[in-house]
XYZ file of C-alpha atoms in Angstrom:
430
model
C 99.825 16.290 28.613
C 98.352 19.333 30.357
C 99.608 20.051 33.886
C 96.113 20.401 35.345
C 97.239 21.417 38.827
C 99.240 24.357 37.459
C 96.382 25.437 35.197
C 93.993 25.307 38.155
C 96.401 27.402 40.205
C 96.506 29.911 37.356
C 92.708 30.141 37.039
C 92.890 33.341 39.027
C 94.563 34.782 35.897
C 91.597 33.658 33.768
C 93.512 31.379 31.449
C 90.690 28.840 31.126
C 87.049 29.770 30.514
C 84.808 27.030 31.876
C 82.928 26.568 28.589
C 85.076 27.287 25.570
C 82.866 26.341 22.633
C 79.205 25.966 21.666
C 79.995 22.297 21.036
C 81.429 21.895 24.536
C 78.052 20.252 25.000
C 76.532 16.777 24.927
C 75.880 15.200 21.528
C 72.305 14.263 22.426
C 71.492 17.959 22.919
C 72.451 18.704 19.315
C 70.491 15.713 18.026
C 67.423 16.751 20.024
C 67.895 20.386 19.003
C 67.689 19.450 15.338
C 64.507 17.449 15.980
C 62.969 20.357 17.901
C 64.089 22.820 15.204
C 62.123 20.778 12.703
C 59.077 19.708 14.717
C 58.407 22.234 17.533
C 60.380 25.425 16.795
C 57.607 27.746 18.006
C 57.371 26.445 21.569
C 58.438 28.949 24.239
C 60.237 27.041 26.976
C 61.649 28.040 30.353
C 64.545 26.094 31.866
C 65.470 26.434 35.526
C 68.334 25.303 37.725
C 67.302 22.789 40.407
C 69.714 21.872 43.216
C 68.491 18.595 44.699
C 71.290 18.695 47.287
C 70.015 21.631 49.313
C 72.865 21.320 51.816
C 75.216 22.653 49.110
C 74.356 26.355 49.267
C 75.673 27.481 45.918
C 74.946 31.191 46.322
C 77.133 31.218 49.432
C 79.992 29.370 47.701
C 80.011 30.838 44.201
C 80.616 34.541 43.583
C 77.765 36.096 41.585
C 80.081 38.331 39.551
C 82.212 35.365 38.527
C 79.114 33.360 37.616
C 77.793 36.180 35.448
C 81.180 36.550 33.789
C 81.196 32.875 32.775
C 77.584 32.932 31.575
C 78.188 36.119 29.575
C 81.227 34.488 27.986
C 79.051 31.572 26.817
C 76.654 34.068 25.207
C 79.573 35.423 23.164
C 80.385 32.031 21.632
C 79.532 30.920 18.109
C 80.547 27.956 15.989
C 84.019 28.137 14.532
C 84.629 27.136 10.926
C 86.356 23.933 12.071
C 83.485 22.979 14.363
C 80.944 23.595 11.623
C 82.968 21.535 9.170
C 83.154 18.665 11.666
C 79.395 18.680 12.286
C 78.563 18.974 8.595
C 81.031 16.419 7.285
C 81.752 13.860 9.987
C 80.170 10.410 10.123
C 78.085 9.844 13.268
C 76.678 6.389 14.037
C 77.604 5.335 10.505
C 75.627 8.183 8.918
C 77.130 11.078 6.995
C 75.431 14.462 7.164
C 73.623 13.699 10.409
C 72.807 17.396 10.613
C 70.795 18.971 7.804
C 71.993 22.075 5.910
C 68.975 24.022 7.221
C 69.788 23.204 10.825
C 73.475 23.949 10.377
C 72.767 27.351 8.802
C 70.634 28.195 11.839
C 73.222 26.827 14.293
C 76.046 28.774 12.663
C 74.154 32.025 13.315
C 73.156 31.128 16.885
C 74.077 33.063 20.006
C 72.540 31.740 23.206
C 69.677 33.910 24.552
C 69.740 35.958 27.799
C 69.499 34.407 31.249
C 67.861 35.427 34.519
C 69.829 35.189 37.762
C 68.965 35.979 41.370
C 69.812 34.693 44.832
C 67.163 33.020 46.955
C 67.676 31.268 50.312
C 71.326 30.427 49.719
C 70.735 29.146 46.205
C 70.893 30.644 42.733
C 67.705 30.934 40.748
C 69.045 30.639 37.203
C 66.506 30.613 34.368
C 66.524 30.638 30.568
C 63.422 31.493 28.558
C 62.917 31.616 24.810
C 62.329 29.503 21.736
C 62.884 25.859 22.530
C 65.743 25.193 20.050
C 67.731 28.097 21.487
C 67.203 27.777 25.232
C 67.688 24.004 25.335
C 71.369 24.492 24.506
C 71.890 26.339 27.802
C 71.255 23.281 30.001
C 74.587 21.468 29.893
C 76.881 24.548 29.825
C 74.995 26.089 32.762
C 75.459 22.953 34.838
C 79.130 22.702 33.886
C 79.693 26.307 34.961
C 78.057 25.876 38.388
C 79.849 22.613 39.081
C 83.260 24.015 38.174
C 82.779 27.301 40.020
C 81.861 25.353 43.133
C 85.046 23.304 42.665
C 87.126 26.442 42.149
C 85.706 27.909 45.352
C 87.054 24.889 47.241
C 90.383 24.788 45.408
C 91.043 28.528 45.617
C 92.687 28.287 49.026
C 95.057 25.507 47.963
C 98.661 26.175 47.047
C 100.689 24.620 44.245
C 101.887 21.468 46.012
C 98.503 20.817 47.572
C 96.935 20.949 44.118
C 99.609 18.672 42.654
C 98.980 16.102 45.387
C 95.191 16.392 44.957
C 95.266 15.750 41.217
C 97.855 13.008 41.574
C 95.467 11.298 43.990
C 92.492 11.736 41.668
C 94.464 10.415 38.697
C 95.629 7.411 40.670
C 92.087 6.728 41.838
C 90.684 6.802 38.300
C 93.523 4.740 36.852
C 93.012 2.036 39.469
C 89.328 1.937 38.479
C 90.263 1.678 34.806
C 92.600 -1.233 35.568
C 89.761 -2.895 37.459
C 87.357 -2.445 34.537
C 89.928 -3.673 32.028
C 89.265 -7.245 33.159
C 85.515 -7.028 32.399
C 84.962 -9.160 29.325
C 83.206 -7.498 26.355
C 82.798 -4.223 28.253
C 81.368 -1.260 26.302
C 81.550 2.061 28.125
C 81.296 5.748 27.168
C 81.888 9.051 28.924
C 78.593 10.779 29.821
C 80.146 13.190 32.311
C 79.946 16.689 30.785
C 77.109 18.172 32.823
C 78.556 17.495 36.287
C 82.247 17.334 35.498
C 84.930 18.717 37.776
C 86.246 20.801 34.873
C 86.744 20.645 31.118
C 90.446 19.897 31.517
C 89.685 17.077 33.927
C 87.023 15.557 31.664
C 89.466 15.671 28.769
C 92.107 13.933 30.916
C 89.584 11.263 31.972
C 88.690 10.577 28.344
C 92.353 10.214 27.387
C 92.917 7.870 30.330
C 89.941 5.737 29.271
C 91.188 5.653 25.683
C 94.632 4.429 26.730
C 93.539 2.167 29.572
C 90.498 0.489 28.022
C 91.208 0.606 24.296
C 88.265 -0.639 22.232
C 86.161 -1.120 25.376
C 85.898 2.668 25.551
C 83.454 3.554 22.770
C 83.372 7.365 22.928
C 82.255 10.502 24.731
C 79.075 12.530 24.904
C 81.135 15.733 24.718
C 81.250 16.989 21.133
C 84.318 19.191 21.532
C 86.362 16.409 23.104
C 85.111 13.911 20.511
C 86.255 16.250 17.738
C 89.659 17.012 19.301
C 90.426 13.399 20.272
C 88.978 11.889 17.061
C 86.633 9.499 18.853
C 82.927 8.748 18.572
C 80.379 11.303 19.781
C 77.800 9.337 21.777
C 74.153 10.146 22.560
C 70.552 9.919 21.401
C 67.677 11.604 23.300
C 66.616 12.544 26.840
C 63.621 13.194 29.110
C 63.303 16.768 27.878
C 61.495 15.732 24.680
C 58.526 13.878 26.274
C 58.322 16.463 29.080
C 57.767 19.310 26.628
C 55.540 17.336 24.253
C 53.367 16.338 27.212
C 53.086 19.914 28.475
C 51.819 20.907 25.012
C 49.056 18.255 25.086
C 45.527 19.698 25.229
C 43.732 16.690 26.734
C 44.361 13.570 28.806
C 44.206 11.507 25.618
C 46.813 13.669 23.927
C 48.916 13.554 27.095
C 48.865 9.732 27.128
C 49.936 9.688 23.475
C 52.671 12.335 23.685
C 55.649 10.130 24.774
C 55.052 7.931 21.729
C 54.522 10.940 19.427
C 58.027 12.027 20.437
C 59.492 8.737 19.290
C 57.484 8.774 16.066
C 58.957 12.185 15.239
C 62.399 10.915 16.268
C 62.085 7.888 13.995
C 61.153 10.119 11.061
C 63.907 12.605 11.886
C 66.659 9.994 11.856
C 65.267 7.607 9.246
C 65.384 4.631 11.597
C 68.789 5.437 13.122
C 69.526 6.175 16.823
C 66.631 3.996 17.925
C 67.134 3.933 21.695
C 64.045 4.157 23.916
C 64.202 6.097 27.201
C 61.085 4.732 28.939
C 61.157 6.155 32.471
C 59.974 9.781 32.121
C 56.505 8.784 33.358
C 57.292 5.328 34.704
C 58.806 2.448 32.765
C 56.078 -0.034 33.647
C 53.244 2.041 32.203
C 55.282 3.154 29.218
C 56.008 -0.428 28.171
C 52.486 -1.622 28.918
C 50.962 0.913 26.516
C 53.771 1.160 23.956
C 52.909 0.587 20.274
C 54.232 -2.635 18.792
C 56.541 -0.826 16.351
C 58.763 0.294 19.241
C 59.705 -3.322 19.984
C 61.853 -3.413 16.837
C 64.027 -0.517 18.042
C 67.682 -1.133 18.889
C 67.484 -0.905 22.676
C 66.684 1.006 25.862
C 68.496 3.320 28.240
C 67.918 2.637 31.964
C 68.273 5.937 33.814
C 66.321 5.830 37.090
C 64.917 3.449 39.663
C 66.440 0.054 40.323
C 68.541 -0.701 37.199
C 68.128 -4.451 37.596
C 64.352 -4.149 37.697
C 64.451 -1.803 34.693
C 66.544 -4.164 32.601
C 64.397 -7.164 33.579
C 61.275 -5.236 32.542
C 62.841 -4.494 29.159
C 63.779 -8.138 28.616
C 60.259 -9.321 29.479
C 58.736 -6.731 27.165
C 60.907 -7.752 24.218
C 60.127 -11.427 24.757
C 56.381 -10.765 24.962
C 56.587 -9.025 21.580
C 58.543 -11.767 19.880
C 61.912 -10.025 19.951
C 65.190 -11.688 20.908
C 66.669 -9.817 23.919
C 70.167 -11.059 23.022
C 70.018 -8.810 19.976
C 68.922 -5.763 21.968
C 71.067 -3.076 23.586
C 70.586 -2.021 27.221
C 72.410 1.167 28.239
C 72.840 1.801 31.961
C 73.482 5.453 32.815
C 72.347 6.245 36.371
C 74.694 6.682 39.343
C 77.367 4.319 38.053
C 80.592 3.417 39.817
C 83.008 0.540 39.183
C 81.210 -1.851 41.514
C 77.797 -1.187 39.957
C 79.217 -1.480 36.424
C 80.735 -4.872 37.253
C 77.517 -6.063 38.933
C 75.220 -5.055 36.080
C 77.567 -6.371 33.412
C 77.878 -9.715 35.170
C 74.106 -10.061 35.502
C 73.104 -9.055 31.973
C 75.925 -9.358 29.448
C 74.936 -12.864 28.313
C 71.234 -11.939 28.113
C 71.405 -8.622 26.217
C 74.031 -6.384 24.644
C 75.178 -4.226 27.545
C 76.662 -0.747 27.443
C 77.333 1.934 30.051
C 77.148 5.717 29.955
C 79.420 6.664 32.857
C 78.796 10.177 34.096
C 79.487 12.033 37.316
C 81.629 9.428 39.060
C 83.914 9.282 36.036
C 84.488 13.017 35.552
C 83.967 14.301 39.108
C 85.036 11.691 41.650
C 87.164 13.550 44.191
C 85.473 11.830 47.114
C 87.802 11.322 50.059
C 90.569 13.497 48.605
C 89.733 16.781 50.363
C 89.100 17.400 54.052
C 85.380 17.435 54.777
C 84.686 15.907 51.348
C 83.969 19.420 50.094
C 84.603 18.333 46.498
C 82.155 15.423 46.595
C 79.716 15.605 43.636
C 76.138 16.668 44.263
C 72.849 16.469 42.375
C 72.359 19.578 40.248
C 70.000 19.601 37.261
C 68.597 22.145 34.813
C 65.128 21.200 33.609
C 62.466 22.521 31.264
C 59.907 23.741 33.818
C 57.271 25.352 31.598
C 56.148 25.422 27.971
C 53.952 28.201 26.570
C 53.050 29.000 30.167
C 52.141 25.404 31.098
C 54.172 23.512 33.728
C 56.169 20.434 32.811
C 56.190 17.245 34.857
C 58.663 14.423 35.264
C 57.759 11.346 37.312
C 60.750 9.039 36.748
C 61.035 5.529 38.242
C 62.333 7.150 41.403
C 59.939 9.648 43.073
C 62.948 11.514 44.463
C 63.761 12.552 40.884
C 60.253 13.767 40.048
C 59.351 17.408 39.660
C 56.338 19.553 38.796
C 53.322 21.089 40.566
C 51.636 18.690 43.008
C 48.250 18.746 41.222
C 49.873 18.052 37.857
C 51.911 15.196 39.314
C 48.643 13.644 40.529
C 47.141 14.047 37.051
C 50.162 12.585 35.276
C 50.255 9.613 37.653
C 46.602 8.940 36.836
C 46.973 9.325 33.064
C 50.112 7.181 32.900
C 48.759 4.626 35.405
C 51.722 4.906 37.732
C 51.441 2.653 40.761
C 53.550 2.419 43.874
C 57.192 3.413 43.394
C 60.242 2.962 45.611
C 62.065 6.095 46.729
C 65.823 5.783 46.218
C 68.571 8.149 47.332
C 69.772 10.534 44.636
C 73.486 11.144 45.028
C 74.376 12.545 41.600
C-alpha cells in the first residue's frame, strides 16, 4: 500500500502529477462525450471555472506557475495502448463495446485543447473553448487540479510526522464511517469523488478501503483509471451538461421546452435502451416530470442531485405510480452532499419503497474536516460549467436556486418556459 504521507512530502520533487491519464476522469464524461461526438460535434462550447465558495481565494493560495504546469501536463496526455484496449474491450453495464470504433479512433488521437487563465479579484478565471467533444473533457481534470493544488498549499508547511499523523487521522475517520455503513442492510454505494478529491492517491486509497470494508455493497467508482487498475465497475450515466447545451442551442421557446427530452431521446438511441437513468433537476424536477413524455416512465430510475432529496425521491415515486409503474422496481440514486448520516437516513426512508443507491462524492474523497487547524482543508464548492454555446449563454436552474447560474434575463425566461415556481434556497457546502 502506498505511503501517502511520504509521497505528499515528496511532491516538492514532482513525483506525482495531479492528473496522470486522460482516463483519470469520470465515466459519465466519456459516455456523454461519445453521445456529443455523434449528435452535436459542431457545437462550440466555452467552459468556465466557478468558485461558489468565494471566501476561498484560490488565486492567493495556488501558485499560477504551478497551476499552468499541471494544466500543460494534462495537454500532453494521450490514451495509452492499455487504456484504449480496456475501453474497447471491457464490458460496461453488461454491454461489450460500449464505445464505438469511430469514437475510439477519435479519442486515441485526442489532445485536450488550449486553456485561458487569468487572475481576477483573488480568484482564477480558467476557461476552455472549442468543439464540444474536446472541451468537455477538461471539466473534471481542471477541478481535480485546483482542489489538489489548494490542498498542497495547505500541506506544504507540514513536516513528515505531521503529515503521517494527518493521514492516519483521515484514514481512521473514513474507516470508522465504513464500519458504520457496513451495518446498513442492502446498501449499494459507489465512489463519485473524482472532481473534488483531495488527491488521486487519496481517492485510490478510499476506493480500496471501500472495497475491503464494504465488499459487495461497494458497487464501483466513477473514476475510469481507478476502475481499470482495481478491476471494478466504472459507474456513471449522464449529467446536467447535456440539457444545458441542448437548451442553449434551441431557437425558440417551444424548442427550449422540448430540449431536455430531446437529450434523452438521443441518449436512448445512443445506448440502445441501456443506461436509462433520468436526471430531472436541471430546470426543476417538478416541471420536468409534469411535462415528461410517457416513454420516460419505463426507464430504469432517477438520480436526485439537488434540492431536498426526500422531496425529490417522493416526487419520483408519485410520478411512477401515476404512470402505472411499480416504484419498487425503480432505481433512485442519491448523489448530492452525502455523508454517513444522510446515507443512513435516506436508505432507511426509501429502501423498501424503491431500489436505492448512492453516489458518494466529496465527503468520501475529501473529508479532512477537523483534522487541520482552522479547518483549512475543509472541502469547498468548486464547479466547471458550460457557460456558452455558439455564443449563446447557458442556464442551469436546479432544484436549489443557490446552484443556479446564467444571465439574469435568461434565468427569468427559463423559469417561465419550464414553469418553475417557488423554490427553497439550501446551503451549498460541496
